[in-house]
Short mmCIF file of C-alpha atoms in Angstrom, two decimals:
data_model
loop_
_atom_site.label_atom_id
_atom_site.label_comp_id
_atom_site.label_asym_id
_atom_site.label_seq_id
_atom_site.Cartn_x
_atom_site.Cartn_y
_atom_site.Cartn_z
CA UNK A 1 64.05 124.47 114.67
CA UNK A 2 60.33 122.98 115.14
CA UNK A 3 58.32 125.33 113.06
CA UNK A 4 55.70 127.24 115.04
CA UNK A 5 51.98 126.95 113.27
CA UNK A 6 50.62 129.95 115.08
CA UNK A 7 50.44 132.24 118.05
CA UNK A 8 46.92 132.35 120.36
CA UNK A 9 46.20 135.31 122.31
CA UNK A 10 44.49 134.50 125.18
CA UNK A 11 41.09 135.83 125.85
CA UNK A 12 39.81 137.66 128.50
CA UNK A 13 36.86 135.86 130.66
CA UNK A 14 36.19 136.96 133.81
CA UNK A 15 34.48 135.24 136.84
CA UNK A 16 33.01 137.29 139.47
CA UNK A 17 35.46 139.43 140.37
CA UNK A 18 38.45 137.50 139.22
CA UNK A 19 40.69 138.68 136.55
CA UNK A 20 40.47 135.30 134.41
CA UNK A 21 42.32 134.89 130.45
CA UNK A 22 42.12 131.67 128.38
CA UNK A 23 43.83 130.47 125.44
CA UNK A 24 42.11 127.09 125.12
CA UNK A 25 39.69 126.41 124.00
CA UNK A 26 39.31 129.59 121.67
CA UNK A 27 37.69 130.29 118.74
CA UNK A 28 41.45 129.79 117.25
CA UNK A 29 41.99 126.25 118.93
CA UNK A 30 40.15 124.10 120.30
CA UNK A 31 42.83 121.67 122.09
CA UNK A 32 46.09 120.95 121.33
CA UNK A 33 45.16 116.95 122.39
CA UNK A 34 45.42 115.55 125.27
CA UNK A 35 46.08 119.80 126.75
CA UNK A 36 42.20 120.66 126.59
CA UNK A 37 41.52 123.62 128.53
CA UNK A 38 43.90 126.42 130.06
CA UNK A 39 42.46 129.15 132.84
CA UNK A 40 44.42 132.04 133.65
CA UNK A 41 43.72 133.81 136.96
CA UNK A 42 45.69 137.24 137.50
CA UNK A 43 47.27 138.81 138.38
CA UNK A 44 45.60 141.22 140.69
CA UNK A 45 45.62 141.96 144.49
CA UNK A 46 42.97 141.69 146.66
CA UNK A 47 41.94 144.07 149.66
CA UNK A 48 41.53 142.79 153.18
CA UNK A 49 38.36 141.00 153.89
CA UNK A 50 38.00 140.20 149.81
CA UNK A 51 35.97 136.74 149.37
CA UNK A 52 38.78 135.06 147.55
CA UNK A 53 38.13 132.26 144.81
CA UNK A 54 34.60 131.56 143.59
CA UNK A 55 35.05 127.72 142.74
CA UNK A 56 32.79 126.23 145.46
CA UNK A 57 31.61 123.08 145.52
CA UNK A 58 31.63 121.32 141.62
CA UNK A 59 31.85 117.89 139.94
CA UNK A 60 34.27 116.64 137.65
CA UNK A 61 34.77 113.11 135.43
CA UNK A 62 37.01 112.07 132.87
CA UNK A 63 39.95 114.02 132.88
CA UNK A 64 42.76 115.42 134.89
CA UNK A 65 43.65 119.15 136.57
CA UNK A 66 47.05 120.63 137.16
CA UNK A 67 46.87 123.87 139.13
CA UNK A 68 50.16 126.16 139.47
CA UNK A 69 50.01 128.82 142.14
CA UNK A 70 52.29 131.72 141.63
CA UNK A 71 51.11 133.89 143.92
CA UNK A 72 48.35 133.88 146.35
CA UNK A 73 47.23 130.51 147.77
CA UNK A 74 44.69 127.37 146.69
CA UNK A 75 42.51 125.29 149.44
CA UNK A 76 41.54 122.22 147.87
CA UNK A 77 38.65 120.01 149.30
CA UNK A 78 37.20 116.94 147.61
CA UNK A 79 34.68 114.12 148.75
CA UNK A 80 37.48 111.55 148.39
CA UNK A 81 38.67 112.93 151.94
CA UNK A 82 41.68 115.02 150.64
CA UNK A 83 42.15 118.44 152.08
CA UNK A 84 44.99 120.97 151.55
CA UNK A 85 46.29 124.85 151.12
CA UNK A 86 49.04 125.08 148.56
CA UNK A 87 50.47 128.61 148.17
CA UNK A 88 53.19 130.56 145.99
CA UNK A 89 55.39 128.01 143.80
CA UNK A 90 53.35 125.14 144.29
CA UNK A 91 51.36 122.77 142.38
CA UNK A 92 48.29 120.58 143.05
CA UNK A 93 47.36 117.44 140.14
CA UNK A 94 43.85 115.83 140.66
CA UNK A 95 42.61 112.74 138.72
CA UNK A 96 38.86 113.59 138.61
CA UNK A 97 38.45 109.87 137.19
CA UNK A 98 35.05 108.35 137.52
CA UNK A 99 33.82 111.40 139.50
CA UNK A 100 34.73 113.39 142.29
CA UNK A 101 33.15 116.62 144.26
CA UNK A 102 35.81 118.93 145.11
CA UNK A 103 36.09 122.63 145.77
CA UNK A 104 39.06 125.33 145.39
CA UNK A 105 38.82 128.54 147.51
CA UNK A 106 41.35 130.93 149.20
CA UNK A 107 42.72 130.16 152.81
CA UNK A 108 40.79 131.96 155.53
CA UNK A 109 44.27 133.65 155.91
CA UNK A 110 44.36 134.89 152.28
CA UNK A 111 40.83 136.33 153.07
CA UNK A 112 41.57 138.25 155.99
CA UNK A 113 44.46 139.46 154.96
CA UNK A 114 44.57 140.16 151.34
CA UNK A 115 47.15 139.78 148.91
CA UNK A 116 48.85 139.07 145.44
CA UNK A 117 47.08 136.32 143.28
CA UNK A 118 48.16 134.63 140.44
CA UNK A 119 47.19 130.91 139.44
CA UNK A 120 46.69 128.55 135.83
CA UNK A 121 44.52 125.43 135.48
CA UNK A 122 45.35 123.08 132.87
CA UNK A 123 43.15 120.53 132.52
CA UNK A 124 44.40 117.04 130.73
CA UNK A 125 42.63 114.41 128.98
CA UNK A 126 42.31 111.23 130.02
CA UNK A 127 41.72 108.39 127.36
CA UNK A 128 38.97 106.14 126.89
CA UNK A 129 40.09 103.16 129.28
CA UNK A 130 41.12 105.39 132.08
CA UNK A 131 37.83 107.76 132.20
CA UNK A 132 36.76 105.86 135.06
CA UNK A 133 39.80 105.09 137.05
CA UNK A 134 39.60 105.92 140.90
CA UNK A 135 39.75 109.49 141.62
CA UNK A 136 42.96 111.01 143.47
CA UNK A 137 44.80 114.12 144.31
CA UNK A 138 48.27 115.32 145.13
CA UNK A 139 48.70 119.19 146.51
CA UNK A 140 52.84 119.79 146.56
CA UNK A 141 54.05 122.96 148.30
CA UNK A 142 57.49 124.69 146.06
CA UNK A 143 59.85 123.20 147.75
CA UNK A 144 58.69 119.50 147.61
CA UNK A 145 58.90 120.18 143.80
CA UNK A 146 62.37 118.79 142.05
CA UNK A 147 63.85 121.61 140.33
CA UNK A 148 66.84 122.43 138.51
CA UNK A 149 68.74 125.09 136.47
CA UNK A 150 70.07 125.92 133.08
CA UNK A 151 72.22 128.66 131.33
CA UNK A 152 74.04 129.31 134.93
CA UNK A 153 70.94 129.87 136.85
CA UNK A 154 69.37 132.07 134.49
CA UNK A 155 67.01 129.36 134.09
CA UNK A 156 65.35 127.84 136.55
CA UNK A 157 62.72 124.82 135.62
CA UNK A 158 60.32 123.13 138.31
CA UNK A 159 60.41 119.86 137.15
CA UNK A 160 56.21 118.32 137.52
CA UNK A 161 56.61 115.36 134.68
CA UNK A 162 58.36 113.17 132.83
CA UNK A 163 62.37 113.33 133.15
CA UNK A 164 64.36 116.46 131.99
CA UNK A 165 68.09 117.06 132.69
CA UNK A 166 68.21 113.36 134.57
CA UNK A 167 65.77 115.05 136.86
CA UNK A 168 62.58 112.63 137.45
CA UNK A 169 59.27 115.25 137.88
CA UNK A 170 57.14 115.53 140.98
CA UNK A 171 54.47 113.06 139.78
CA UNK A 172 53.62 110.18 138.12
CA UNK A 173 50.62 110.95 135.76
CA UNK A 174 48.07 108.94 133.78
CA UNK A 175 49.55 109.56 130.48
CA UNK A 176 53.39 109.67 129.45
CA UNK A 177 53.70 113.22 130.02
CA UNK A 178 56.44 115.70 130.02
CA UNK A 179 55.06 119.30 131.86
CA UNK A 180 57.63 122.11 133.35
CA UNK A 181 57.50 125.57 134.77
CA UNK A 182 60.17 127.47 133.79
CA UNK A 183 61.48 130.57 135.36
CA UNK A 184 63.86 133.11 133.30
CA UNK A 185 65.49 135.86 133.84
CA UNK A 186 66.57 138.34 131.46
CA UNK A 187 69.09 137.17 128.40
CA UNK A 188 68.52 133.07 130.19
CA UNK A 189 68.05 131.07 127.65
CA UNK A 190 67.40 127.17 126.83
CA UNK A 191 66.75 124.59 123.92
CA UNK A 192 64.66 121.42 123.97
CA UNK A 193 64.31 118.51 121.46
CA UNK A 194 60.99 117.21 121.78
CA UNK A 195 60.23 114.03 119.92
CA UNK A 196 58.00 115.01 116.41
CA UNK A 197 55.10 112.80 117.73
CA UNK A 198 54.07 114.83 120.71
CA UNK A 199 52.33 117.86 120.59
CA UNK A 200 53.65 120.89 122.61
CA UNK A 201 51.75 122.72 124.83
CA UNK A 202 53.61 126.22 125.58
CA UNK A 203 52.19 128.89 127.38
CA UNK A 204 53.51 132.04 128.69
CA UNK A 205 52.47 133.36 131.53
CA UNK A 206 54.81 136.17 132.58
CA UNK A 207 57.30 138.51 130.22
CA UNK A 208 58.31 137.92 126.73
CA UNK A 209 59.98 135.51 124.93
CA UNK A 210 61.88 135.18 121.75
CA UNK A 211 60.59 131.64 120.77
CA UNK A 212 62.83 130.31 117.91
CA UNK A 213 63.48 133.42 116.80
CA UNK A 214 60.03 134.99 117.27
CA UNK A 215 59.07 137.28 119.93
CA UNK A 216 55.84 136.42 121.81
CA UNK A 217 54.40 138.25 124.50
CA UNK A 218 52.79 136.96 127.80
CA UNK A 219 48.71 135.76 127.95
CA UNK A 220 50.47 133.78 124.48
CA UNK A 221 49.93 130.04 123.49
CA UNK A 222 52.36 129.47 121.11
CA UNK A 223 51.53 126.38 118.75
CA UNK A 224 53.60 123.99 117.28
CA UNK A 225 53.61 121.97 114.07
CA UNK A 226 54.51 118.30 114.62
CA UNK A 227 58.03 118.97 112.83
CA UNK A 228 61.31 118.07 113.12
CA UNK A 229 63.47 120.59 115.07
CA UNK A 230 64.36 121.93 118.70
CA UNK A 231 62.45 124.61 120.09
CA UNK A 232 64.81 127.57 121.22
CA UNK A 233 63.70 130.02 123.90
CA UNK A 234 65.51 133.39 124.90
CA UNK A 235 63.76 135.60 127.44
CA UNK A 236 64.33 139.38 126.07
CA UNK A 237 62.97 139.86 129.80
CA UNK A 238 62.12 138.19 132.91
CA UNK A 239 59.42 135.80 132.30
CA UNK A 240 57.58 132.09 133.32
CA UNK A 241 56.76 129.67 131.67
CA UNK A 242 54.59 126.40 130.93
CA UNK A 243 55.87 123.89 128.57
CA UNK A 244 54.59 120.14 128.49
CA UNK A 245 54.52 117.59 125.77
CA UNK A 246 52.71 114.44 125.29
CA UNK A 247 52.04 111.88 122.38
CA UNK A 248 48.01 112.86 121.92
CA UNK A 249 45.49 110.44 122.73
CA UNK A 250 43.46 110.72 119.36
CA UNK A 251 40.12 109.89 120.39
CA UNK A 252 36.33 111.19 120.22
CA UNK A 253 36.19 113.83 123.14
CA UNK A 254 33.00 115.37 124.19
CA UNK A 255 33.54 118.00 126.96
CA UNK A 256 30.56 119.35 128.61
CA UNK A 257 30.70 121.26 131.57
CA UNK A 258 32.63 119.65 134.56
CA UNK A 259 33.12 116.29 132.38
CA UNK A 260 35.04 114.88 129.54
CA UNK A 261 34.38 112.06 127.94
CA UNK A 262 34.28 110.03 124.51
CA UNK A 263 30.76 110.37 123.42
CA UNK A 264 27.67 112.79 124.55
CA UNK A 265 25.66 109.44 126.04
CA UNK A 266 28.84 109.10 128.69
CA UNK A 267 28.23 113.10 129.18
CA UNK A 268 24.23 112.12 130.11
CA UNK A 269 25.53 109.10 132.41
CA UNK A 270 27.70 111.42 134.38
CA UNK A 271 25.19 114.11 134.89
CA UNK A 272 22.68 110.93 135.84
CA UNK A 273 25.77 109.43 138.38
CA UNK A 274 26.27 112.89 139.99
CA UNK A 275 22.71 113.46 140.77
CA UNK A 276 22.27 109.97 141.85
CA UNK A 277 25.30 110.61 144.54
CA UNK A 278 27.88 108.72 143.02
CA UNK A 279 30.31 111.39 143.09
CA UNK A 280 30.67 110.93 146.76
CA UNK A 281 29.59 112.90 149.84
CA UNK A 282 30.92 116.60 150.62
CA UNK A 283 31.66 116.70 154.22
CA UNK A 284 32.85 120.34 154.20
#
C-alpha cells in the first residue's frame, strides 16, 4: 500500500457568516503541487431571507477553480459572458487564465427560501506557459456528470477527470488530471493504483474512512508519499469523498490574493492589468 506521510486537519476560517474549514494551505502544508488551495463551506442551514454567499464580484489569473456543490446551490457570473446556477451534486471548473471578473452567490431562490449548504473549492495550478491562456468556464448540473459504481453500489464515484473504470470524466482540463467524488456507504469499499509520479490529493469531506488501514475522520487531508503501492479505502460509515491525482508541475509559484503565478513581478502585472480593465467588463 502507498504509504501515507501525514494527516492535515483542516482549519477553521470563517467568512461572514459562513461556516468555512481549510486544509490547504496550512501551517502543515502548503500545496500538495499542482492542488494549491482547498475551501470548505458547511455545512449549515440558512433561515429564510439569509443573504447567501459573500463572494461578489473578484478577479482571478493564473490558475484554475473546481467547485463541488453538495448541498445548497452556486450562481456563477463572469465578464467572459458566462452565467449559471448549479445546485446539489453538481460541479462548475473555471480557467481563470489571463484574467477574468467573476462572482459566486446563492440563487435568489436559495435566498428566499433558505436551506442546506454545503460546497468545496479547489483551486489548481496552472503552469508557466498556460498562465495566460483564454479564460473559460463550464457549470455541470449532477446528472450531466458520468458516474459509476463499485463494490455493488456501495460505491458510487462522479467521474470529473481523467478516465477511471473505462469511464472518460466530465471535462477536459489544462493539465493531465485525474479528480473524483466518491460517495460511500457504510462497509463500501474500493482500491486505486495511482502511478508513483503523481501526487494525491485526498480529502474527506463527509464520515470516516479507514484509509489503508488508518482511520481518518472528515475536515481530513490525508497526504501521500510518492511510493509504490495502492491506496485502499473502507468507509467504517457513510462518507464523500475527493480524490484527484496529477504529475506536479514543479515550478516557482507565487500566489497572492486572487492570482497565481511564477514570480512576484507577474503578481504586480496582474494587479496593474486588472486595474487597467483588462480583466473584462462586469455587466451584472
Amino acid at each position: 500500500m502507498r504509504k501515507i506521510k501525514r494527516i492535515h486537519q483542516a482549519e477553521y476560517r470563517p467568512i461572514a457568516d459562513l461556516i468555512t474549514y481549510s486544509p490547504l494551505p496550512t501551517r502543515s502544508l502548503q500545496q500538495i503541487d499542482p492542488f494549491i488551495f482547498l475551501n470548505h463551506h458547511g455545512f449549515q442551514t440558512y433561515p429564510k431571507g439569509n443573504q447567501g454567499l459573500p463572494f461578489g464580484p473578484h478577479p482571478h489569473r493564473g490558475m484554475e477553480t473546481l467547485t463541488f456543490i453538495l448541498e445548497g446551490d452556486i450562481m456563477h457570473m463572469d465578464s467572459s459572458g458566462h452565467e449559471s446556477v448549479i445546485g446539489p451534486g453538481g460541479v462548475q471548473y473555471m480557467t481563470a487564465g489571463k484574467g477574468l471578473i467573476h462572482a459566486e452567490i446563492s440563487s435568489k431562490a436559495f435566498k428566499q427560501n433558505g436551506g442546506d449548504l454545503e460546497i468545496l473549492q479547489l483551486w489548481i495550478n496552472l503552469p508557466a506557459a498556460k498562465k495566460m491562456i483564454a479564460p473559460n468556464y463550464i457549470g455541470l448540473q449532477k446528472d450531466q456528470i458520468p458516474s459509476f459504481e463499485l463494490d455493488s453500489g456501495r460505491v458510487k464515484v462522479q467521474q470529473l477527470f481523467g478516465q477511471w473504470n473505462g469511464v472518460d470524466g466530465a471535462f477536459e482540463g489544462n493539465i493531465p488530471l485525474s479528480m473524483s467524488t466518491i460517495y460511500l456507504k457504510k462497509d463500501g469499499k474500493f482500491e486505486k493504483e495511482i502511478p508513483t509520479s503523481e501526487n494525491i490529493f485526498f480529502y474527506i469531506v463527509r464520515g470516516k474512512l479507514k484509509v489503508n488501514e488508518e482511520l481518518v475522520n472528515f475536515r481530513n487531508l490525508v497526504e501521500f508519499e510518492n511510493s509504490n503501492g495502492i491506496i485502499q479505502v473502507e468507509a467504517s460509515e457513510d462518507a464523500v469523498l475527493i480524490l484527484g491525482h496529477a504529475e506536479p508541475i514543479n515550478e516557482p509559484m507565487v500566489a497572492q490574493g486572487p492570482f497565481v503565478m511564477n514570480t512576484q513581478q507577474q503578481i504586480y502585472e496582474a494587479y496593474q492589468d486588472y486595474q487597467a480593465g483588462k480583466f473584462g467588463t462586469w455587466n451584472f
